[in-house]
Short mmCIF file of N, CA and C and ligand atoms in Angstrom, two decimals:
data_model
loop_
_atom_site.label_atom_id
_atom_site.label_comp_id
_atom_site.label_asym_id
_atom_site.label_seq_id
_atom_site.Cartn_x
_atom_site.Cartn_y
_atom_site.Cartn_z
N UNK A 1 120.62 105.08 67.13
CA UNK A 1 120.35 103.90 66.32
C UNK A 1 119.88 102.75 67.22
N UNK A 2 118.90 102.04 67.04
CA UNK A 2 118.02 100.77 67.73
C UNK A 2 119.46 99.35 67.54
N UNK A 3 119.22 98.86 68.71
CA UNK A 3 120.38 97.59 68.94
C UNK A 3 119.72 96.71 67.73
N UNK A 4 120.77 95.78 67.26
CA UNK A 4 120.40 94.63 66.42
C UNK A 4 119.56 94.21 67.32
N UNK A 5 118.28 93.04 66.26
CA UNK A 5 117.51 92.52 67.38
C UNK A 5 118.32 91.39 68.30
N UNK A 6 117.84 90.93 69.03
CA UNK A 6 118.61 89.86 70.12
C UNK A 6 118.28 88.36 69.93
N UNK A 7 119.49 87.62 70.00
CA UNK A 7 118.68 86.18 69.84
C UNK A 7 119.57 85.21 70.54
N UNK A 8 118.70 83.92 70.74
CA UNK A 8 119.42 83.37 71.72
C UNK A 8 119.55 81.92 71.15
N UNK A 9 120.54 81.44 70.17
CA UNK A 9 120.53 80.08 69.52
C UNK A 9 120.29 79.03 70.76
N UNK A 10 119.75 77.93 70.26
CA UNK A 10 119.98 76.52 71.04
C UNK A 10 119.64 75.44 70.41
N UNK A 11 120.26 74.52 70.22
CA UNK A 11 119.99 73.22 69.37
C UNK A 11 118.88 72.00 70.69
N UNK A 12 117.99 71.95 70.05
CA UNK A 12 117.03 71.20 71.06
C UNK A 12 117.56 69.64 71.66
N UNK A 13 117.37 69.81 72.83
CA UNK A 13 117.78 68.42 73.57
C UNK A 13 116.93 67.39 73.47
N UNK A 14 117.39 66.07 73.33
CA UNK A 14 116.38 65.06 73.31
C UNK A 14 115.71 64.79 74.68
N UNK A 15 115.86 65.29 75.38
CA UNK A 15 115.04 65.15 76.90
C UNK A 15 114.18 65.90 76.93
N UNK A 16 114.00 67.25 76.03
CA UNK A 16 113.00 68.37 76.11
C UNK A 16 111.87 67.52 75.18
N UNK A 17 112.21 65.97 74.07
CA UNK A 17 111.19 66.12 73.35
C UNK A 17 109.74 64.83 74.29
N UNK A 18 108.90 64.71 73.38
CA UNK A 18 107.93 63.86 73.39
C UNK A 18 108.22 62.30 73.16
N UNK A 19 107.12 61.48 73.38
CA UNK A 19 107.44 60.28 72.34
C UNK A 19 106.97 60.46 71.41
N UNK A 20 106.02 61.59 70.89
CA UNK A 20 106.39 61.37 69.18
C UNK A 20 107.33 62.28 68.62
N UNK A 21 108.35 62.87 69.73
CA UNK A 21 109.64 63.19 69.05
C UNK A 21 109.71 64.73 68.90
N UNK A 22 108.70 65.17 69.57
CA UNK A 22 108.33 66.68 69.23
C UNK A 22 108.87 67.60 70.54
N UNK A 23 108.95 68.93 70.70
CA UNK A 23 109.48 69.52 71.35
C UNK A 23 108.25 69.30 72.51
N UNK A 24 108.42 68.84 73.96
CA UNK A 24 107.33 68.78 74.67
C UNK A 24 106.83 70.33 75.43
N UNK A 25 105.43 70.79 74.98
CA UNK A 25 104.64 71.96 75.07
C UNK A 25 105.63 72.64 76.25
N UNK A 26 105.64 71.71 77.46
CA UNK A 26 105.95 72.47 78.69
C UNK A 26 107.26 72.76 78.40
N UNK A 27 108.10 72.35 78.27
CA UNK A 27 109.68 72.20 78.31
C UNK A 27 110.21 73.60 76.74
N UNK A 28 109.15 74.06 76.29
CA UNK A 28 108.95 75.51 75.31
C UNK A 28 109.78 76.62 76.67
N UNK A 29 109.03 76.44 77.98
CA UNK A 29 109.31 77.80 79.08
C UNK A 29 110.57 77.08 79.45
N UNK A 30 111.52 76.33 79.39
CA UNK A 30 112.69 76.11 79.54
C UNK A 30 113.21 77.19 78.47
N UNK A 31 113.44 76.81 77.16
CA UNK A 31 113.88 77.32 76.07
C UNK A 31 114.04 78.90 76.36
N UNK A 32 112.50 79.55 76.99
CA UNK A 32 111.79 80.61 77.13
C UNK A 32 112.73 80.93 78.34
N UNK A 33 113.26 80.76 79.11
CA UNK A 33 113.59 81.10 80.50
C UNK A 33 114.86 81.37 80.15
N UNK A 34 115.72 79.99 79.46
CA UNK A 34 117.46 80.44 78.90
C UNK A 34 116.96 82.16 78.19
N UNK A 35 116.46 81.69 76.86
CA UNK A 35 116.16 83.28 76.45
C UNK A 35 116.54 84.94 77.32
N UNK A 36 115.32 84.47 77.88
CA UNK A 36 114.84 85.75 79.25
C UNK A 36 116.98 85.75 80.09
N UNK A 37 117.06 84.86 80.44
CA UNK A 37 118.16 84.94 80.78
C UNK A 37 119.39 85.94 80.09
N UNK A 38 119.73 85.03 79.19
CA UNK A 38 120.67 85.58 77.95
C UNK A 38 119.89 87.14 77.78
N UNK A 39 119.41 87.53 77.64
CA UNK A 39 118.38 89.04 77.13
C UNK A 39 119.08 89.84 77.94
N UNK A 40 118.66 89.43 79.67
CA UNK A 40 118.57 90.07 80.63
C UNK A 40 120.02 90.51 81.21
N UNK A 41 120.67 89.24 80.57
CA UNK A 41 122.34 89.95 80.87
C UNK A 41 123.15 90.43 79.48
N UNK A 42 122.58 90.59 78.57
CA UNK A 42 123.06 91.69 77.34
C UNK A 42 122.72 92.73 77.52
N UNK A 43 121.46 93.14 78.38
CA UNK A 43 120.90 94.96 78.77
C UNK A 43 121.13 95.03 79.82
N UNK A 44 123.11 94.16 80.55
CA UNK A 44 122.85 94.82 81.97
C UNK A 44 122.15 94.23 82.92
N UNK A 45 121.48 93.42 83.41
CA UNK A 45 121.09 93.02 84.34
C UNK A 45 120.55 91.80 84.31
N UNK A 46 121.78 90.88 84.51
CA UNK A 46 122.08 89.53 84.33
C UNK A 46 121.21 89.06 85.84
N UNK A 47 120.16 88.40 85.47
CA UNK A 47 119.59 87.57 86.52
C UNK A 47 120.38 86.63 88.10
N UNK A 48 121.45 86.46 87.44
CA UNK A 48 122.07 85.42 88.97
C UNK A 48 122.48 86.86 89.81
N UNK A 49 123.46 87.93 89.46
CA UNK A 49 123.44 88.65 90.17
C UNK A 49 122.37 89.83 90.57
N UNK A 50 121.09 89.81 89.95
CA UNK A 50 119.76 90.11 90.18
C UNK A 50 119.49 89.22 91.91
N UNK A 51 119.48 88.25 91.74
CA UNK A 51 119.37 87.37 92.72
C UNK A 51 119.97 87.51 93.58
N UNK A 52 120.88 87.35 93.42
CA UNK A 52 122.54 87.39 94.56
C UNK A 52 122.45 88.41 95.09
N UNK A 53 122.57 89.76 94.74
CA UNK A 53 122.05 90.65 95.47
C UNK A 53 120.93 91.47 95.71
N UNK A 54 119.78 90.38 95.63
CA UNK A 54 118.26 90.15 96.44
C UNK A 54 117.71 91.39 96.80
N UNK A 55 117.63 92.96 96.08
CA UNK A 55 117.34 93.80 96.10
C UNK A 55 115.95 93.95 95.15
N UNK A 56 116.05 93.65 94.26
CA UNK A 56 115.01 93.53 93.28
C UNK A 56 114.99 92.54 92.69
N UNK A 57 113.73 91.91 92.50
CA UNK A 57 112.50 90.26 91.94
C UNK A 57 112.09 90.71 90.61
N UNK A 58 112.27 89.75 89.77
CA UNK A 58 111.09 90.19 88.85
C UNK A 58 110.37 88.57 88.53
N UNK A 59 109.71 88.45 89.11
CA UNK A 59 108.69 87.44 88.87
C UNK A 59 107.74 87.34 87.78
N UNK A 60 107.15 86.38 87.77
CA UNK A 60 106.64 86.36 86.29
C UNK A 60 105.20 86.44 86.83
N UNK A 61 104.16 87.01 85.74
CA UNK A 61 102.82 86.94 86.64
C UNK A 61 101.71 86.85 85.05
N UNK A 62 102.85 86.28 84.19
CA UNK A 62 101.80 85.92 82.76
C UNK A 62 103.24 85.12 82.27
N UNK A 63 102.30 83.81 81.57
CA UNK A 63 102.81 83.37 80.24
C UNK A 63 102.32 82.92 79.62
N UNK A 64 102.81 82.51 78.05
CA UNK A 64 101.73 81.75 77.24
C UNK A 64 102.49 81.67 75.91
N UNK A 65 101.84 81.06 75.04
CA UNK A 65 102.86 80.36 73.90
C UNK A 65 102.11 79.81 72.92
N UNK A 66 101.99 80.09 71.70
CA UNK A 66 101.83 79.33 70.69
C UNK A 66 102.71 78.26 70.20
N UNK A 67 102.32 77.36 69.16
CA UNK A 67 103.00 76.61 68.84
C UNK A 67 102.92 75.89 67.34
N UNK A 68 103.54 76.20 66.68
CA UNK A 68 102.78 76.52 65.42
C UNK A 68 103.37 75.68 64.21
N UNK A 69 104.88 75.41 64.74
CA UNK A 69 105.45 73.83 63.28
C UNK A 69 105.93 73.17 64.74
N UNK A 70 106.46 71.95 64.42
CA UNK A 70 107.39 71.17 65.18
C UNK A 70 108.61 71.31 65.09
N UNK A 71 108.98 71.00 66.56
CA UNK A 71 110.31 71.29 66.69
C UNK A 71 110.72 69.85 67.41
N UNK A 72 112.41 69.61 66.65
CA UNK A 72 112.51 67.82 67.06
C UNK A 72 113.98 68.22 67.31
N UNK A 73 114.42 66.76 67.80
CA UNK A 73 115.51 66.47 69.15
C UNK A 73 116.68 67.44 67.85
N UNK A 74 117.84 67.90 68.11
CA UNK A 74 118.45 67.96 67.22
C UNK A 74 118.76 69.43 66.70
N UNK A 75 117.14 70.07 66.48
CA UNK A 75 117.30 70.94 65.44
C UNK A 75 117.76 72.08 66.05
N UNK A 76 118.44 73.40 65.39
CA UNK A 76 118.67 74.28 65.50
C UNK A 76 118.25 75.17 65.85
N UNK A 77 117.92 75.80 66.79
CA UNK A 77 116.40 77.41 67.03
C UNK A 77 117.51 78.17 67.73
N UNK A 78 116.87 79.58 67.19
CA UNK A 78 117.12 80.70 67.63
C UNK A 78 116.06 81.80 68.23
N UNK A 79 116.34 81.99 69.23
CA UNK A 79 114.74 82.80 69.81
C UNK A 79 114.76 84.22 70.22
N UNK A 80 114.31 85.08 68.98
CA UNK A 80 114.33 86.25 69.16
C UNK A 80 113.50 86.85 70.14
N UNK A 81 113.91 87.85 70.98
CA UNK A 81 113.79 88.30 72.19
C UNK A 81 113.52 90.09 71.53
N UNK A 82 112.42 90.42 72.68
CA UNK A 82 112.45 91.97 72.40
C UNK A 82 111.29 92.05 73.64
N UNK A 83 110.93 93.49 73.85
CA UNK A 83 110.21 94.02 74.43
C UNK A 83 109.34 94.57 73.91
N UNK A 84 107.64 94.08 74.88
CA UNK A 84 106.86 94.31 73.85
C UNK A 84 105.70 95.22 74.42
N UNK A 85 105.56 95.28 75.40
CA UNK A 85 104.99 96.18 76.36
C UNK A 85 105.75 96.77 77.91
N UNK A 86 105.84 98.06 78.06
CA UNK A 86 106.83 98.38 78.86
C UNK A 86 105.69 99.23 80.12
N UNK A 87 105.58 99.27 81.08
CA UNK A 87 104.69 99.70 82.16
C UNK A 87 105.35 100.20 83.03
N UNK A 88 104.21 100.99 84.22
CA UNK A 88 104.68 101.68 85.48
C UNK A 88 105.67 100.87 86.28
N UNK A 89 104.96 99.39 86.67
CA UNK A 89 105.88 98.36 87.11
C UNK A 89 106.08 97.22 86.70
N UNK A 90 105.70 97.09 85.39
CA UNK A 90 105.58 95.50 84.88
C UNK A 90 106.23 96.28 83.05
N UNK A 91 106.47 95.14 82.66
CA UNK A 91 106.90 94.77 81.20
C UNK A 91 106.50 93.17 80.70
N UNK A 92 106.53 93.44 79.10
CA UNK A 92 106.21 92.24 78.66
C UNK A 92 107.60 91.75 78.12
N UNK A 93 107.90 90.35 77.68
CA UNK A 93 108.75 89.94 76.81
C UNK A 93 107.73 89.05 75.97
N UNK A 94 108.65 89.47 74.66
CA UNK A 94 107.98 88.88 73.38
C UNK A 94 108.99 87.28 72.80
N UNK A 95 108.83 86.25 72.45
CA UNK A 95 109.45 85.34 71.95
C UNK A 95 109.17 84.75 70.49
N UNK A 96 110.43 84.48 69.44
CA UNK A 96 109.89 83.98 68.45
C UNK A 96 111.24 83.08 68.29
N UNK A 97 109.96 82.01 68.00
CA UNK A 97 111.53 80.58 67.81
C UNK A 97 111.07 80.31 66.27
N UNK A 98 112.65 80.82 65.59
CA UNK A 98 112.49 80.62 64.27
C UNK A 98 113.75 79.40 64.15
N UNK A 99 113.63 78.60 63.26
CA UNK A 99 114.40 77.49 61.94
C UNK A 99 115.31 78.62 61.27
N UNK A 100 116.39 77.62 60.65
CA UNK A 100 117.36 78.43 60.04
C UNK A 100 117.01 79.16 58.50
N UNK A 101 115.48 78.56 58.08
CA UNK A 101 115.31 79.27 57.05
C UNK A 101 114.49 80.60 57.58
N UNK A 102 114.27 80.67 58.82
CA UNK A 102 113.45 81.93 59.38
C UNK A 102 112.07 81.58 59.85
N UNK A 103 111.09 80.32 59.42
CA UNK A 103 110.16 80.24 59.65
C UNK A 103 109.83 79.99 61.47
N UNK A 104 108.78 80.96 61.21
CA UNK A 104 108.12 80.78 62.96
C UNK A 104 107.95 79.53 63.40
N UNK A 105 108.34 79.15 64.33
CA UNK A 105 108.10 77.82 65.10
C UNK A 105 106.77 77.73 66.00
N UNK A 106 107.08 78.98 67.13
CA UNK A 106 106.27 78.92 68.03
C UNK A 106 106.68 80.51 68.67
N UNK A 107 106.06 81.24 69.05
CA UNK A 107 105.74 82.33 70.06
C UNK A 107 105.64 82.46 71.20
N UNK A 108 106.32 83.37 72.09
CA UNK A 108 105.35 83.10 73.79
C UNK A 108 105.93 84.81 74.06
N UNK A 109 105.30 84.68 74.82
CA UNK A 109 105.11 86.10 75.59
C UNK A 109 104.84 85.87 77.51
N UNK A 110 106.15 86.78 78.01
CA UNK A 110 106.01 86.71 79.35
C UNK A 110 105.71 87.93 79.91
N UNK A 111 105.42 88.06 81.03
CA UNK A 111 104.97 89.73 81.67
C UNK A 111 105.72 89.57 83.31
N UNK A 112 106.82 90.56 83.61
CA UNK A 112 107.33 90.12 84.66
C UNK A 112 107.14 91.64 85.45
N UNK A 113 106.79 91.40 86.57
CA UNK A 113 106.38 93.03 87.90
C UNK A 113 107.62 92.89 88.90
N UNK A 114 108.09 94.50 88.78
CA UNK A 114 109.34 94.74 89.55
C UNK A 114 109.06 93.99 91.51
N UNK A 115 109.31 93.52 91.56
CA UNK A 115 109.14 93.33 93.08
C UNK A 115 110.65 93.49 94.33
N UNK A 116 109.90 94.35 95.18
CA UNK A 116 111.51 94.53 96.09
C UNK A 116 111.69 93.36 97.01
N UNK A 117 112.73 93.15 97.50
CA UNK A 117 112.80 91.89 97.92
C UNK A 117 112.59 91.62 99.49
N UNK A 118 113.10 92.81 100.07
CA UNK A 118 112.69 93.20 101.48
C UNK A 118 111.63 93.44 102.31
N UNK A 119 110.81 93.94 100.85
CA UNK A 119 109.08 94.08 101.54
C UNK A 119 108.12 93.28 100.34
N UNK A 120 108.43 92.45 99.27
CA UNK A 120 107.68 92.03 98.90
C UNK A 120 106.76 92.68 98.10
N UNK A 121 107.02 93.95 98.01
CA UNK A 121 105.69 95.17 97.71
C UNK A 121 106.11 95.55 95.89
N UNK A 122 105.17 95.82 95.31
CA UNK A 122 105.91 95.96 93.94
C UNK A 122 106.12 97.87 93.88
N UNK A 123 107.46 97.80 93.22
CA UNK A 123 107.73 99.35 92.68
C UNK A 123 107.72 99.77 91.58
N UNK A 124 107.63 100.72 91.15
CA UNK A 124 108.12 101.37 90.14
C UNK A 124 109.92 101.01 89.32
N UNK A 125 109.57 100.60 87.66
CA UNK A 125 110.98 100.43 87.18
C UNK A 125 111.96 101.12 87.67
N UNK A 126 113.19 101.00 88.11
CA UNK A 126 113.78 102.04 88.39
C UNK A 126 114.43 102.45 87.03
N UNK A 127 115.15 103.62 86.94
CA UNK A 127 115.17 104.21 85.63
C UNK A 127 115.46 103.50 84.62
N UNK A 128 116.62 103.33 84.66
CA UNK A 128 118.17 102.98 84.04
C UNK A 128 118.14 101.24 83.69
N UNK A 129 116.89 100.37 84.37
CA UNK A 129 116.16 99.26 84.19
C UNK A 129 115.19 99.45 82.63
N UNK A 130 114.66 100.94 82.88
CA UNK A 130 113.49 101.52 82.00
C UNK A 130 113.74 101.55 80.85
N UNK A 131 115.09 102.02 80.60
CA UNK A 131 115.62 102.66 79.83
C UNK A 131 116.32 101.50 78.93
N UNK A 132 117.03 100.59 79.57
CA UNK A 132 118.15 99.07 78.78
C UNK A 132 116.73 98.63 78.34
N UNK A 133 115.37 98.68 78.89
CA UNK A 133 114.18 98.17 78.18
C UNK A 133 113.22 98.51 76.84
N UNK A 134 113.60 99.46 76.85
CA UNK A 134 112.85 100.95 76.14
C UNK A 134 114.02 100.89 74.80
N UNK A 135 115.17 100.44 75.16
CA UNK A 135 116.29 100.68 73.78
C UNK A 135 116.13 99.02 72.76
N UNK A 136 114.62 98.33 73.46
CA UNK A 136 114.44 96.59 72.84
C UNK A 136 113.17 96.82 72.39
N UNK A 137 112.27 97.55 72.97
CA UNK A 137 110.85 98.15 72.77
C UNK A 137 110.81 98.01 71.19
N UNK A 138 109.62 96.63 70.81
CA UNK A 138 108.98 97.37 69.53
C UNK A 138 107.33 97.45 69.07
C1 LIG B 1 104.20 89.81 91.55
C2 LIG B 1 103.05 90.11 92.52
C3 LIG B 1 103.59 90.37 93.94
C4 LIG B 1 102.37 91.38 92.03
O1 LIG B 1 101.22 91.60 92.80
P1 LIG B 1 100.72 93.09 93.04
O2 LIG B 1 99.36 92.99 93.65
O3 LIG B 1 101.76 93.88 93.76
O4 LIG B 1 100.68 93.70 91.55
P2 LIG B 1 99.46 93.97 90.57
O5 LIG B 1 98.61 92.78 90.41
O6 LIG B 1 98.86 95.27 90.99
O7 LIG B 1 100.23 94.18 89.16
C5 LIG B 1 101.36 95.03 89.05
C6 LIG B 1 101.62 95.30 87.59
O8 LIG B 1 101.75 94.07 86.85
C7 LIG B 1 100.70 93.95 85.88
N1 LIG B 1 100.24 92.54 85.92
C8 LIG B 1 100.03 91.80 87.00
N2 LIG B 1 99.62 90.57 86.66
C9 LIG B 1 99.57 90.56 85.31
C10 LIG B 1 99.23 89.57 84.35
N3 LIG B 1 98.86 88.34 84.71
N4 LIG B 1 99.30 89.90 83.04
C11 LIG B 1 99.68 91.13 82.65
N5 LIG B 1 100.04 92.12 83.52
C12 LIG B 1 99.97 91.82 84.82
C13 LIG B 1 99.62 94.91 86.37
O9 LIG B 1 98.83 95.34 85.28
C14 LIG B 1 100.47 96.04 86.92
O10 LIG B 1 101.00 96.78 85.81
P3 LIG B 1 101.62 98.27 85.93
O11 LIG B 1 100.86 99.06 84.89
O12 LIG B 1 101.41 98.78 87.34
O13 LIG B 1 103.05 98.14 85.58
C15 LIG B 1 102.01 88.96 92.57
O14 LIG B 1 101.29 88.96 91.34
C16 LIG B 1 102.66 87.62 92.79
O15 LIG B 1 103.33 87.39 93.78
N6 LIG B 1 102.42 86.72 91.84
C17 LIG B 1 103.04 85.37 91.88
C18 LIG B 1 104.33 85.40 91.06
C19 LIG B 1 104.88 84.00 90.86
O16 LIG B 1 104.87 83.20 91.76
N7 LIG B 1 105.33 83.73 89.62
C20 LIG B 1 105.80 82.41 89.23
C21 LIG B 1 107.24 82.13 89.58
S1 LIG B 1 108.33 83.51 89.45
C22 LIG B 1 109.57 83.04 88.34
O17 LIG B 1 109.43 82.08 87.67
C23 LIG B 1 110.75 83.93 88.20
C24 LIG B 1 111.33 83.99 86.96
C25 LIG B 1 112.40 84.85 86.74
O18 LIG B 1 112.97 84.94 85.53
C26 LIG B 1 112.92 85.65 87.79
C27 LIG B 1 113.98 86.53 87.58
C28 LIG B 1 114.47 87.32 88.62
C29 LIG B 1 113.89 87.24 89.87
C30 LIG B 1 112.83 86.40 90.10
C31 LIG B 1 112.33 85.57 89.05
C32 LIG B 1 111.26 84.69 89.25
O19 LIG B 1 110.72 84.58 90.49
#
């Protein structure tokens, strides 16, 4: 059976917005990054200890984002997370920031390549990485 999909609530900060009060474009890959975070340590491989023990990178080498209602200081979002292209050494992540009635907010999509940390050189997923990815795949 496929995991519930994944989501990552956050009520928007007034420092993330604009002066006309709107979620500011850039401060979307904040939102986008908690996400990726939260994701990455529900399938197992929680980013700080990704880091900490500096064996394997996954860097980002695409992003991008629609933006499609407004989002203001205050409101409620939840940002569904999944996998949307899975590769030899790279994967995509998919993003959708929906309102509590469900409507799409805004979209983004990241693409991150396994990189080792010792030589810098990119590898192949290792399995069991492949696999916590492949069980989000849609
Ligand atoms: C990452 C690189 C070293 C890769 O260069 P290389 O030449 O080795 O790889 P290729 O170009 O051959 O690509 C491998 C693989 O990826 C696919 N791909 C590459 N670029 C794209 C792209 N733009 N869009 C889509 N797909 C792409 C390519 O098709 C290949 O696919 P496979 O089929 O083989 O799987 C090099 O690109 C590099 O160093 N780039 C700079 C990276 C960077 O500085 N990024 C910004 C900051 S990184 C960051 O923010 C970050 C975020 C995190 O969440 C992290 C989490 C954990 C660790 C580190 C993080 C991190 O650094």
């Amino acid at each position: 059976m496929l995991p519930a999909p994944f989501y990552y609530p956050f009520r928007l900060r007034l420092h993330d917005t604009d002066a006309a009060g709107r979620l500011f474009f850039g401060h979307l890959f904040r939102y986008v990054q908690d996400a990726l975070e939260a994701f990455m340590e529900q399938i197992g491989y929680p980013l700080d200890a990704l880091l900490r023990d500096g064996e394997m990178l996954l860097p980002l080498t695409h992003a991008e984002a629609d933006y499609r209602r407004p989002m203001r200081h205050g409101d409620h979002i939840r940002v569904q997370v999944s996998v949307v292209e899975l590769r030899r050494r790279s994967f995509a992540l998919g993003y959708r920031f929906l309102n509590a009635a469900d409507d799409e907010l805004a979209t983004a999509r990241t693409v991150h390549v396994l990189v080792m940390h010792d030589t810098q050189l990119g590898e192949a997923l290792p399995d069991a990485l492949r696999v916590a990815l492949a069980q989000r795949l849609i």
